[in-house]
PDB file of C-alpha atoms in Angstrom:
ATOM      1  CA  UNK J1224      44.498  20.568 -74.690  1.00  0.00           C
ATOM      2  CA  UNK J1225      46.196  17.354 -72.743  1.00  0.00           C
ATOM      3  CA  UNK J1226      44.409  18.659 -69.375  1.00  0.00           C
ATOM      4  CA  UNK J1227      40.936  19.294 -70.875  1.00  0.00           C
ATOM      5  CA  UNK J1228      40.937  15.579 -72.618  1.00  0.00           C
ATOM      6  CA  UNK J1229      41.844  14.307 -69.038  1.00  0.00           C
ATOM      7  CA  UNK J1230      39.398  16.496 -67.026  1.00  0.00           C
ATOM      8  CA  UNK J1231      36.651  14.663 -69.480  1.00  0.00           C
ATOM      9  CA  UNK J1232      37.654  11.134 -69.538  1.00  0.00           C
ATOM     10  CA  UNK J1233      37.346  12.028 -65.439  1.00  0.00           C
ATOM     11  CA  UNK J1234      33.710  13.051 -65.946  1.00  0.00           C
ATOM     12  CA  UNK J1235      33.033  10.234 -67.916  1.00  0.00           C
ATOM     13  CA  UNK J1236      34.300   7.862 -65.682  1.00  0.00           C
ATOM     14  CA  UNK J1237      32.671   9.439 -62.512  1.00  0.00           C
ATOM     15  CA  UNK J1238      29.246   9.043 -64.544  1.00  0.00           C
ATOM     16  CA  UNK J1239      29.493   5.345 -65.045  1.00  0.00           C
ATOM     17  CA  UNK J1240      30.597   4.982 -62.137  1.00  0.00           C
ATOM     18  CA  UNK J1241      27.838   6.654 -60.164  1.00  0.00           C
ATOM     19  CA  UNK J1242      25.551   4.834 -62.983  1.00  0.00           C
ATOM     20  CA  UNK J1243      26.456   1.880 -61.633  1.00  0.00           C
ATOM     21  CA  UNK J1244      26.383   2.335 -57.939  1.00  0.00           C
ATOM     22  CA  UNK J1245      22.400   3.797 -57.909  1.00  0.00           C
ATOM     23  CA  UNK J1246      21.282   0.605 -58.921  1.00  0.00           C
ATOM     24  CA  UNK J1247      19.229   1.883 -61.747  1.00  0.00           C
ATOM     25  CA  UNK J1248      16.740  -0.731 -62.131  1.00  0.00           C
ATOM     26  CA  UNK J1249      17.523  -2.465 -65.874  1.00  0.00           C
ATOM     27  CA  UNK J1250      15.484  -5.398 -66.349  1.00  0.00           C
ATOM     28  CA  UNK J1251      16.564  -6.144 -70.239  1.00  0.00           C
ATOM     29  CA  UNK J1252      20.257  -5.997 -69.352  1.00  0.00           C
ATOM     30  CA  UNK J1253      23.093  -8.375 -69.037  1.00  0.00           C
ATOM     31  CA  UNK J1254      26.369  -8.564 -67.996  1.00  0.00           C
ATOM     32  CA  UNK J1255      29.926  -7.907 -69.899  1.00  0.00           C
ATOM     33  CA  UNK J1256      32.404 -10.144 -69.680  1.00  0.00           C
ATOM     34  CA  UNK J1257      34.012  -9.943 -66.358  1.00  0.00           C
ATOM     35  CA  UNK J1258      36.173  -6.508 -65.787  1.00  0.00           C
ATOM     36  CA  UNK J1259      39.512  -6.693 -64.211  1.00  0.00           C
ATOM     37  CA  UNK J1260      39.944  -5.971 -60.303  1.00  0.00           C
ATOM     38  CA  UNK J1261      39.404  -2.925 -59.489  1.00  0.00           C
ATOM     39  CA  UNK J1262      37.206  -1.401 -62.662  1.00  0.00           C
ATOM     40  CA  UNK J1263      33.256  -0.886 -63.099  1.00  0.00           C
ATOM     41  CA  UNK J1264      31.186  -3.133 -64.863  1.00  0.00           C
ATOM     42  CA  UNK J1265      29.307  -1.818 -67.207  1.00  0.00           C
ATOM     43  CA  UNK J1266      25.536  -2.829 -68.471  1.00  0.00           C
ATOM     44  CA  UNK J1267      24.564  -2.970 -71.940  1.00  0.00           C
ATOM     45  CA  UNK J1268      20.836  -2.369 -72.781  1.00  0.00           C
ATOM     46  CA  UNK J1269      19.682  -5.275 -74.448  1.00  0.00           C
ATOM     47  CA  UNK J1270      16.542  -4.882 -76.871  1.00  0.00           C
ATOM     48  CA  UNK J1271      13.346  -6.345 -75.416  1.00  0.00           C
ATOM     49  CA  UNK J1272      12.118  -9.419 -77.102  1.00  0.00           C
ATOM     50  CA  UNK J1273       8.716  -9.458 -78.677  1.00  0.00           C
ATOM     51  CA  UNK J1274       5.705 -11.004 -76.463  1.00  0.00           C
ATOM     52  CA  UNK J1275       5.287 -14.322 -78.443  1.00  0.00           C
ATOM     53  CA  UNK J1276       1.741 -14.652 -80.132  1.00  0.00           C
ATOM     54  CA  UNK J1277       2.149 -18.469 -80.841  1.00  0.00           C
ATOM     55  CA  UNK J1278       0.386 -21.083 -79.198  1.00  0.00           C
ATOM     56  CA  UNK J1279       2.272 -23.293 -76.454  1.00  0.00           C
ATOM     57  CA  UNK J1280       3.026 -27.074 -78.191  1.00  0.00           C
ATOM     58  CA  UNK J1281       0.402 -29.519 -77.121  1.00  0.00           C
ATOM     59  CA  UNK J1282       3.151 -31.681 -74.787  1.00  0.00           C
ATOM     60  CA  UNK J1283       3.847 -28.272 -72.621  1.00  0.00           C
ATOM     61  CA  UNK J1284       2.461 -29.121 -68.572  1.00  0.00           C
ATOM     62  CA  UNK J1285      -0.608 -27.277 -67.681  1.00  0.00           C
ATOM     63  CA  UNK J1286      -0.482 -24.796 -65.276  1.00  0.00           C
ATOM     64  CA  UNK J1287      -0.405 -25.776 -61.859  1.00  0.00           C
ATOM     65  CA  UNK J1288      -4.306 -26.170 -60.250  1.00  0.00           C
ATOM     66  CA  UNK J1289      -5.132 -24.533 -57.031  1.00  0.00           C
ATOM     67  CA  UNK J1290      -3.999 -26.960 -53.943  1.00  0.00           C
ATOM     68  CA  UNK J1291      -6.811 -28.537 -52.698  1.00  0.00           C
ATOM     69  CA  UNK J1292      -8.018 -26.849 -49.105  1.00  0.00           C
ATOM     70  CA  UNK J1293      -6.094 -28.020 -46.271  1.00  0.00           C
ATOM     71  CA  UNK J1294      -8.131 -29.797 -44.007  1.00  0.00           C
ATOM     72  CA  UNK J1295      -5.964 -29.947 -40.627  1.00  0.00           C
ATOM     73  CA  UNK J1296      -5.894 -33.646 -40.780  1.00  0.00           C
ATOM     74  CA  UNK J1297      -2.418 -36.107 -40.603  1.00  0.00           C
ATOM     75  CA  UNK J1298      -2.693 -39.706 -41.725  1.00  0.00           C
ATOM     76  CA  UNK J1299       0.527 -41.611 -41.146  1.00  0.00           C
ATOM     77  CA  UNK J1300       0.951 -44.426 -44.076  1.00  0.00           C
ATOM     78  CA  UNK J1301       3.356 -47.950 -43.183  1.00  0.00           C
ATOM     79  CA  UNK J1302       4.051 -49.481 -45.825  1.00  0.00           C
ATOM     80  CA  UNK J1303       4.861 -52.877 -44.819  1.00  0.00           C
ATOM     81  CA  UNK J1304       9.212 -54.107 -44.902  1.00  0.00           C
ATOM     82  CA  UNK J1305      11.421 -52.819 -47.073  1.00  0.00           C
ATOM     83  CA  UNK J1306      12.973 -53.482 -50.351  1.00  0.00           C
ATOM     84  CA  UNK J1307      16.791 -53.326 -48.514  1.00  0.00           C
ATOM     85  CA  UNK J1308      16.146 -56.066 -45.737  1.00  0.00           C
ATOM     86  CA  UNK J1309      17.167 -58.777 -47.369  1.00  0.00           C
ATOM     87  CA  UNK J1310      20.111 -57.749 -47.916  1.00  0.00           C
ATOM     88  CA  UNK J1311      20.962 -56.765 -44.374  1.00  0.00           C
ATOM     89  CA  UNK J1312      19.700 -59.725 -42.185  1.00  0.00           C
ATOM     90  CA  UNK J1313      21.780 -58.364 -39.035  1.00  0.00           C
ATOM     91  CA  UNK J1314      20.218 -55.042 -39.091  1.00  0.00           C
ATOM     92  CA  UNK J1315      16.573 -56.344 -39.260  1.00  0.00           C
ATOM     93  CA  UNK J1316      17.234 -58.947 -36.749  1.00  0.00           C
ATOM     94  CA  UNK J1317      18.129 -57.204 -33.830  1.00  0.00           C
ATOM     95  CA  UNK J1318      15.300 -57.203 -31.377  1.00  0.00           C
ATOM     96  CA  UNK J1319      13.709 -53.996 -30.800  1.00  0.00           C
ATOM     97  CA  UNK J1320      10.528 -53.284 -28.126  1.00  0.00           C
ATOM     98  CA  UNK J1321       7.532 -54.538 -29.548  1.00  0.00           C
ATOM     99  CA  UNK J1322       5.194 -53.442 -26.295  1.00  0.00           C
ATOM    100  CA  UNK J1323       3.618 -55.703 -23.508  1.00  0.00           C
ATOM    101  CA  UNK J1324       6.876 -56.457 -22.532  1.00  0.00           C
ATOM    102  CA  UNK J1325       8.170 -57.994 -25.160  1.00  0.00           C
ATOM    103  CA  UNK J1326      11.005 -57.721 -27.998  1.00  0.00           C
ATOM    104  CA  UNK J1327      10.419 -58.901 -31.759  1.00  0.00           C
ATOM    105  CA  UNK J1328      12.787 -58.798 -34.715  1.00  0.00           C
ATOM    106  CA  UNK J1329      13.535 -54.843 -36.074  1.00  0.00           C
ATOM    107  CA  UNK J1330      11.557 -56.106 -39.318  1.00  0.00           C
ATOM    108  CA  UNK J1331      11.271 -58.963 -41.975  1.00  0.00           C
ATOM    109  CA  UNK J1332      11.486 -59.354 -45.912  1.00  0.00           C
ATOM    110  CA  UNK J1333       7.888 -59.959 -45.984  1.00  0.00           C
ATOM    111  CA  UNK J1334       6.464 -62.154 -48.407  1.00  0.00           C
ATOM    112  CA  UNK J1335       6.031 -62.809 -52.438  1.00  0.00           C
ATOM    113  CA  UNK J1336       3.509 -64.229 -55.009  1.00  0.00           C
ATOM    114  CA  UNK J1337       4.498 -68.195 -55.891  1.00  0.00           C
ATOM    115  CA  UNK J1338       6.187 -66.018 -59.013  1.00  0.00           C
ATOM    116  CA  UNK J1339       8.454 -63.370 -57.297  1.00  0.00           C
ATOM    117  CA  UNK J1340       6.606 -60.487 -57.080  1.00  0.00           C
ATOM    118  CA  UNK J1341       7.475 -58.872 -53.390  1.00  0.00           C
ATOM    119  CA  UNK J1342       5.501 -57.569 -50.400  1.00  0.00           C
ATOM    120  CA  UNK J1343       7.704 -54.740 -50.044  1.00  0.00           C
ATOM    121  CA  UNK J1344       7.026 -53.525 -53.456  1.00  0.00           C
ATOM    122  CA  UNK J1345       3.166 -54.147 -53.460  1.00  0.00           C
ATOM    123  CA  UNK J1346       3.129 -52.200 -49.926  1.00  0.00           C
ATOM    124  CA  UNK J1347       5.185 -49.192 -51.491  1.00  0.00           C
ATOM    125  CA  UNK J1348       3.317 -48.833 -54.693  1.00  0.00           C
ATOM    126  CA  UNK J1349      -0.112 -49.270 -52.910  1.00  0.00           C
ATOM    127  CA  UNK J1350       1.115 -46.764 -50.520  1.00  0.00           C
ATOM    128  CA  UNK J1351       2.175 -44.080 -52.577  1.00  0.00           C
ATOM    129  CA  UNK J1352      -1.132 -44.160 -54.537  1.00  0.00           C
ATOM    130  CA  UNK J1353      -3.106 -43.934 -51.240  1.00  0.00           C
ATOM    131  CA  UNK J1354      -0.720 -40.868 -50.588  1.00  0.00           C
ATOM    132  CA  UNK J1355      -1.532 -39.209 -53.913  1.00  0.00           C
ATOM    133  CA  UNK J1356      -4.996 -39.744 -53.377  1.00  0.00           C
ATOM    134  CA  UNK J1357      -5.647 -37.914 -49.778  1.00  0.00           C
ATOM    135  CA  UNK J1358      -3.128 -35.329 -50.316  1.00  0.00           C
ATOM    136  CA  UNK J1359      -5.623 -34.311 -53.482  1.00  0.00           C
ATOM    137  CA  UNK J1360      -8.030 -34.026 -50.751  1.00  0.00           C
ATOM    138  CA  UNK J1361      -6.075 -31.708 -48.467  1.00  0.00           C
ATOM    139  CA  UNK J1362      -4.863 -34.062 -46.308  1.00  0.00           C
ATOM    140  CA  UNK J1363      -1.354 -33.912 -44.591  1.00  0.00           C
ATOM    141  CA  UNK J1364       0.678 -38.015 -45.063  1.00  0.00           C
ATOM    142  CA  UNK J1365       3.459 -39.035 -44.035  1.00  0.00           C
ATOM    143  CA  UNK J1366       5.305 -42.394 -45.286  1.00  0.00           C
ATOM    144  CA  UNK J1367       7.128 -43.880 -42.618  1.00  0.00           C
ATOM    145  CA  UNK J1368       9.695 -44.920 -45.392  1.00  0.00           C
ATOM    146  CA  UNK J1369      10.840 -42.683 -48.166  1.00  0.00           C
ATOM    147  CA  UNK J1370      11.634 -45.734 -51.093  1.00  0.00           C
ATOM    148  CA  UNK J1371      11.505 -49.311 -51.141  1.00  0.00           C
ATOM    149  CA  UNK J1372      15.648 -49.793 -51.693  1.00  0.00           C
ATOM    150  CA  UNK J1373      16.348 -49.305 -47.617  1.00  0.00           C
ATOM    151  CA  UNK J1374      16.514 -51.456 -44.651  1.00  0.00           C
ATOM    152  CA  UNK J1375      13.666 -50.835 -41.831  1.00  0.00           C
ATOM    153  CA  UNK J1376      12.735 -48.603 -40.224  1.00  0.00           C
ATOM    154  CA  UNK J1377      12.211 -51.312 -37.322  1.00  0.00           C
ATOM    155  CA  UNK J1378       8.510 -51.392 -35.903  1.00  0.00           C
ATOM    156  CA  UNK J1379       8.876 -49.319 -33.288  1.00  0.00           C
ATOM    157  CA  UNK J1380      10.307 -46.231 -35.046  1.00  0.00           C
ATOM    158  CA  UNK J1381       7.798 -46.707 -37.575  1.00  0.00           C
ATOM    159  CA  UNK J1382       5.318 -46.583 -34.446  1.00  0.00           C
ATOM    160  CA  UNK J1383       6.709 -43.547 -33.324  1.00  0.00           C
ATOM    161  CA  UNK J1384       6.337 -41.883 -36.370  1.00  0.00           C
ATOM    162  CA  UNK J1385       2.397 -42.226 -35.863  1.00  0.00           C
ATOM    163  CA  UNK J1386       3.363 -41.004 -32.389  1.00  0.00           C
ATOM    164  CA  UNK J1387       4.838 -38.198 -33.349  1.00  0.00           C
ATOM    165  CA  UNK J1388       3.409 -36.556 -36.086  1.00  0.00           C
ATOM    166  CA  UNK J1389      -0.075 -36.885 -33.239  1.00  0.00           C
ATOM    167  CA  UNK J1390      -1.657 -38.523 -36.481  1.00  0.00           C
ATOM    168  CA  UNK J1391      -5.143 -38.802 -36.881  1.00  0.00           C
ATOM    169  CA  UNK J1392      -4.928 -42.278 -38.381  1.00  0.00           C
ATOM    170  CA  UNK J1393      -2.091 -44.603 -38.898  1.00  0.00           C
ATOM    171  CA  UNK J1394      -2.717 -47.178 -41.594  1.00  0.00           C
ATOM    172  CA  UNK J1395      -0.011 -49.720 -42.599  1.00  0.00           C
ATOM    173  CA  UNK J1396      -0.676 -51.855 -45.590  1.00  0.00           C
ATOM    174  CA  UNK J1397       0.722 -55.439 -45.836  1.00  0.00           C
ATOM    175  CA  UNK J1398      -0.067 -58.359 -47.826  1.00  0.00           C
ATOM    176  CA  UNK J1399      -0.275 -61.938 -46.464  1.00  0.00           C
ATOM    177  CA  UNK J1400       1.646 -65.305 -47.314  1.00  0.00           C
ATOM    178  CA  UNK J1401      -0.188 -68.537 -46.167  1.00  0.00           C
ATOM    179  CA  UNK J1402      -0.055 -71.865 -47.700  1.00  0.00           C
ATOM    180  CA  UNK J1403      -3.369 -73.366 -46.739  1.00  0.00           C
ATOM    181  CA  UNK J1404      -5.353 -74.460 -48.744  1.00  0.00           C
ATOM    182  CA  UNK J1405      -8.161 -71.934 -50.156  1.00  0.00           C
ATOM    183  CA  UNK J1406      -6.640 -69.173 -47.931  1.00  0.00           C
ATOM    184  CA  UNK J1407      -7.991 -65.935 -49.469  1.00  0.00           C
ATOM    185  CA  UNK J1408      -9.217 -62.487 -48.320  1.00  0.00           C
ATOM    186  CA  UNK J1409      -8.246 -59.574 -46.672  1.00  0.00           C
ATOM    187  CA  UNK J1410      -8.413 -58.512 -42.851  1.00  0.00           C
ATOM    188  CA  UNK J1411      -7.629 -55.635 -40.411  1.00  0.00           C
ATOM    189  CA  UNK J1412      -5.665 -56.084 -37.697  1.00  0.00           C
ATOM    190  CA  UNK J1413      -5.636 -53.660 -34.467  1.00  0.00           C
ATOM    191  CA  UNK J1414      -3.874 -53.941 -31.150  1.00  0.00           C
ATOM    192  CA  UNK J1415      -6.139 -55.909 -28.394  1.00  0.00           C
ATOM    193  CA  UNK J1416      -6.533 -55.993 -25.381  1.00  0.00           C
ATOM    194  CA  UNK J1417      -5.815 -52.160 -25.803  1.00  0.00           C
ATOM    195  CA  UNK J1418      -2.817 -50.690 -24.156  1.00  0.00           C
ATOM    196  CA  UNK J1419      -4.029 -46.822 -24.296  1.00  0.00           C
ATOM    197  CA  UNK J1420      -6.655 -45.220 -24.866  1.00  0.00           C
ATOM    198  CA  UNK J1421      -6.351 -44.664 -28.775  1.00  0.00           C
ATOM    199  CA  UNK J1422      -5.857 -48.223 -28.946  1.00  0.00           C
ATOM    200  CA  UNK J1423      -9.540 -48.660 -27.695  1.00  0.00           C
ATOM    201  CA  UNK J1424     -12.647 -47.161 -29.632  1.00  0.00           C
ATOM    202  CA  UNK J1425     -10.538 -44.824 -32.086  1.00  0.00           C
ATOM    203  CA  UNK J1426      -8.658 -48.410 -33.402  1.00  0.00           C
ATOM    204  CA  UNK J1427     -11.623 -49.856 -33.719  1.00  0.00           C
ATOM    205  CA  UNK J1428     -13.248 -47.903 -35.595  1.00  0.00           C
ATOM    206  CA  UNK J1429     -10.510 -47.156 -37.917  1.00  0.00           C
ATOM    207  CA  UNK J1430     -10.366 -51.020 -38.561  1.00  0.00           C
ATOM    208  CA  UNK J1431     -13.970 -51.045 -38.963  1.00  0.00           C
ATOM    209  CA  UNK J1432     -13.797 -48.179 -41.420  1.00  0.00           C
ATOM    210  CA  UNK J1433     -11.175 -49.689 -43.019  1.00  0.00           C
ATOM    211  CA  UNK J1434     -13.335 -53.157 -43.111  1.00  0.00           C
ATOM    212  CA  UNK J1435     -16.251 -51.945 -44.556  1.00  0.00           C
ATOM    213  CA  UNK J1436     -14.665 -50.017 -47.234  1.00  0.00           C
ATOM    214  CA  UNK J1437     -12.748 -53.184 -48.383  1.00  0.00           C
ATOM    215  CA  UNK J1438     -15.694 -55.141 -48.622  1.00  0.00           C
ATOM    216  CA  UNK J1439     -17.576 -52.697 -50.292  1.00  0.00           C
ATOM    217  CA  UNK J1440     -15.256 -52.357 -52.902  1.00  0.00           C
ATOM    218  CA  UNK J1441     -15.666 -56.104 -53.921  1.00  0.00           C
ATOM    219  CA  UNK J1442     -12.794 -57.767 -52.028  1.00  0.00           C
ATOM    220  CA  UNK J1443     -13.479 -60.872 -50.003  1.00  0.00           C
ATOM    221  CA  UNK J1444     -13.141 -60.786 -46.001  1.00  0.00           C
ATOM    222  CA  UNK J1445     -10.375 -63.789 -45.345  1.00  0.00           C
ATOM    223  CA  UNK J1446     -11.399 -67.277 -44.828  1.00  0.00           C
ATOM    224  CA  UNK J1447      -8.440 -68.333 -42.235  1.00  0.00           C
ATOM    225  CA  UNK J1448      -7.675 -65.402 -40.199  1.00  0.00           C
ATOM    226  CA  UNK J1449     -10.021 -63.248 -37.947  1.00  0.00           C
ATOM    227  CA  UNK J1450     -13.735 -62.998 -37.616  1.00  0.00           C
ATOM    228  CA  UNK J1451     -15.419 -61.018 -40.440  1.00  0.00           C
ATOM    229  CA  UNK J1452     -12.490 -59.248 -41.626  1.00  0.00           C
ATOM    230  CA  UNK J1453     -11.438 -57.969 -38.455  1.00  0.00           C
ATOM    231  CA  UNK J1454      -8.306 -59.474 -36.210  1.00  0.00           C
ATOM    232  CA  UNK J1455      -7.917 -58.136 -32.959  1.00  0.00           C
ATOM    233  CA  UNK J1456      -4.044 -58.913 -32.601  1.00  0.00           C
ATOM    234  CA  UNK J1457      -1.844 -58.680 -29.304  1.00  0.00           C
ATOM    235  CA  UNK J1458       1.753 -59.394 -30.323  1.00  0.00           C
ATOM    236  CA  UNK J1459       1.882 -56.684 -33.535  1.00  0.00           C
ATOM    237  CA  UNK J1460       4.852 -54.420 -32.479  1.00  0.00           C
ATOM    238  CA  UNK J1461       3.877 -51.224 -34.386  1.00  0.00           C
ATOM    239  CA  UNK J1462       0.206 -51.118 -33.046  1.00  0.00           C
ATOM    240  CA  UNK J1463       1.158 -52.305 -29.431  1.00  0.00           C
ATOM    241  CA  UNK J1464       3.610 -49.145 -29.299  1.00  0.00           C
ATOM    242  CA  UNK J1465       0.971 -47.108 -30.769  1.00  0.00           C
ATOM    243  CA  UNK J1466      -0.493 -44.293 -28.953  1.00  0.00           C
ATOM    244  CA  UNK J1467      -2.846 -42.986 -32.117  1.00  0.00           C
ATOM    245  CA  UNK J1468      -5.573 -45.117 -34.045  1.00  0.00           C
ATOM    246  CA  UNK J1469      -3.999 -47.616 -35.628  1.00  0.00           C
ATOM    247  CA  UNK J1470      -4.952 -50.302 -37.767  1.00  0.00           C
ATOM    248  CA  UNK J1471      -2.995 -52.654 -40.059  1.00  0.00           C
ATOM    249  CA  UNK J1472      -4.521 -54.136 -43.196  1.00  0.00           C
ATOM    250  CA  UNK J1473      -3.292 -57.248 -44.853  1.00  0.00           C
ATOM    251  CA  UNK J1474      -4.730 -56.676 -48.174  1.00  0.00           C
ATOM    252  CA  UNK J1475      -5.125 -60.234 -49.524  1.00  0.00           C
ATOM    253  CA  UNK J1476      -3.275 -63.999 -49.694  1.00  0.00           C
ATOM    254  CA  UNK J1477      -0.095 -63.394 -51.979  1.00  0.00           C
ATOM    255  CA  UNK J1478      -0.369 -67.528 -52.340  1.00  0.00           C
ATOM    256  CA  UNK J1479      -3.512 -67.060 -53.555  1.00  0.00           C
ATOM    257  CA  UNK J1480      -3.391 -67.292 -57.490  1.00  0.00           C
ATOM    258  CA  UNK J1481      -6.506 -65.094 -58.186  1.00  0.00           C
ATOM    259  CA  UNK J1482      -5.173 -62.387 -55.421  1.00  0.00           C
ATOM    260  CA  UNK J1483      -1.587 -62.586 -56.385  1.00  0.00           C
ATOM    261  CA  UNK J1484      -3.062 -61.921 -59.926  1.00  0.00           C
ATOM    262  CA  UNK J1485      -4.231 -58.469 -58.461  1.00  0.00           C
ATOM    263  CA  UNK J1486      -1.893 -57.311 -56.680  1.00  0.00           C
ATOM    264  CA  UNK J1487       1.004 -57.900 -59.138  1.00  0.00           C
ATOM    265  CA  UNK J1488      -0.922 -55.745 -61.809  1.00  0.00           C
ATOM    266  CA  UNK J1489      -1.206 -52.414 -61.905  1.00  0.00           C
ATOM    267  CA  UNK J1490      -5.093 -52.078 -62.150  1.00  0.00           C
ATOM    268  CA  UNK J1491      -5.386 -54.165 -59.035  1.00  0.00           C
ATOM    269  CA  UNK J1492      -2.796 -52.025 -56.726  1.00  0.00           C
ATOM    270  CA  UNK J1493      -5.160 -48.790 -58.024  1.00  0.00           C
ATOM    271  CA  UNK J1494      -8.461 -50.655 -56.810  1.00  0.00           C
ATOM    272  CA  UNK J1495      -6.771 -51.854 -53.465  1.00  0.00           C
ATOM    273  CA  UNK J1496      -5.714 -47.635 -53.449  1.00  0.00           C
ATOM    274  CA  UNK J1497      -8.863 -45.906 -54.165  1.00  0.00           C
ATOM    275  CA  UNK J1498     -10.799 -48.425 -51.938  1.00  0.00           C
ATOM    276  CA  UNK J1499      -8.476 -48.031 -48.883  1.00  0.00           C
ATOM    277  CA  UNK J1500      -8.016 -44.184 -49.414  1.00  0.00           C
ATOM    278  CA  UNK J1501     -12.125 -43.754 -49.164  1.00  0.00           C
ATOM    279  CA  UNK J1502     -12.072 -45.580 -46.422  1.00  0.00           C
ATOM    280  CA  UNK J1503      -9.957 -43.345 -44.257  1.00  0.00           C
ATOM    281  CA  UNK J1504     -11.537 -40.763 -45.705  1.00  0.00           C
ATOM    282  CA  UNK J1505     -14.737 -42.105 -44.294  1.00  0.00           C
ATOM    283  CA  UNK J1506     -12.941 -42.478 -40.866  1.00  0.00           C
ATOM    284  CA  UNK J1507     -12.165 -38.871 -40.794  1.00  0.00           C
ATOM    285  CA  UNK J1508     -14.968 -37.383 -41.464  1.00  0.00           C
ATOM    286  CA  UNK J1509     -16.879 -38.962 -38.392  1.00  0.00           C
ATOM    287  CA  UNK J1510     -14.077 -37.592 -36.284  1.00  0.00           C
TER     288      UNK J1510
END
């Protein structure tokens, strides 16, 4: 009797066994606590829970929409300085190339509004809605800086980041700090006499795009720098080194009460967004 109660817990244990080695595919089951070394694990069938009939609360996300088409384009977006710089006045000081033989400064701190509010952190919010509107469009970007807590990148890594990524337009967005009196307005710098070819008739037009878009969405051309919103510029690091279009928009006079006004609120920095993404937009499509 002994050997026949051992010859069947040997069957039973070769059956669980070679249960458990076929894989059998078990979809409601779950795992025992952990066996000793050396044993089989055994999988307990689990009942199936019933398909739920109630309707998903009102906060749930909706389900993801269908990505927008890609459309093979790459816009590289600068946002001007850096929230970090301040901080670290030896890194953003060392001179760096800044093209036509020159060296400039890695970076600044940028400006501020007569009440605080930064440069850095107008650039980087402006930025990031630009971003969010072209990628909606299909649209590849790239942010030459990733927050607005770091130091740099100096100008001419964030020029070859335009370089690099062979972008069909490189746009950085700044925001301007002078003191005299009734300085207002926007304008669009590029790099002049051109250095390359890109810097030539693709620049241009990018800064005219760029131009006309601003104006038509109700913001003034400036009143103290450049010639109908456009300012052909020789000694701007990160377009000098640029071999892509390249243009670099200062937004508006952050000393200027009405423009500081906008920029520092939210429904301003979404204007100066929408405005600036159409405008590339624009610039692409002739391309």
């Amino acid at each position: 009797m002994g050997a026949v109660r051992r010859r069947l817990g040997l069957v039973v244990a070769i059956g669980l066994t070679l249960f458990t080695a076929c894989g059998v595919d078990t979809p409601a089951s779950s795992p025992s606590s952990p066996a000793p070394p050396g044993t089989t694990t055994v999988f307990t069938t689990l009942p199936r829970p019933s398909p739920s009939t109630s309707t998903p609360p009102s906060s749930a996300p909706p389900p993801p929409s269908t990505p927008p088409p890609k459309t093979g384009k790459v816009v590289v977006l600068d946002p001007g300085h850096n929230g970090g710089n301040a901080g670290r006045p030896g890194e953003i000081n060392k001179q760096v190339p800044a093209g036509r033989g020159k060296t400039k400064p890695c970076n600044t701190t940028g400006t501020s509004t007569n009440s605080g509010y930064s440069e850095h952190a107008f650039t980087w919010d402006v930025s990031q809605r630009i971003s969010q509107a072209l990628a909606a469009k299909g649209i590849r970007v790239i942010l030459t800086r990733q927050n607005d807590t770091g130091v740099g990148p100096c100008v001419n890594e964030r020029a070859a980041i335009g370089n690099d990524a062979q972008a069909d337009a490189v746009v950085s967005i700044h925001a301007d700090g002078s003191n005299s009196a009734g300085a207002h307005g926007f304008h669009v710098a590029y790099s002049a006499p051109p250095l390359n070819a890109q810097q030539g008739e693709p620049s241009v037009k990018l800064a005219a795009a760029l131009r006309d878009g601003l104006r038509a969405g109700g913001f003034p051309t400036s009143t103290y720098l450049g010639s109908d919103g456009l300012a052909p510029r020789a000694d701007l690091g990160g377009l000098n080194l640029s071999t892509r279009p390249a243009a670099l928009v200062e937004c508006g006079n952050m000393r200027n009460a009405a423009e500081a006004a906008a920029m520092a609120s939210e429904e301003g920095r979404q204007k100066y967004a929408a405005v600036i993404a159409k405008a590339i937009e624009d610039y692409l499509a002739r391309l």
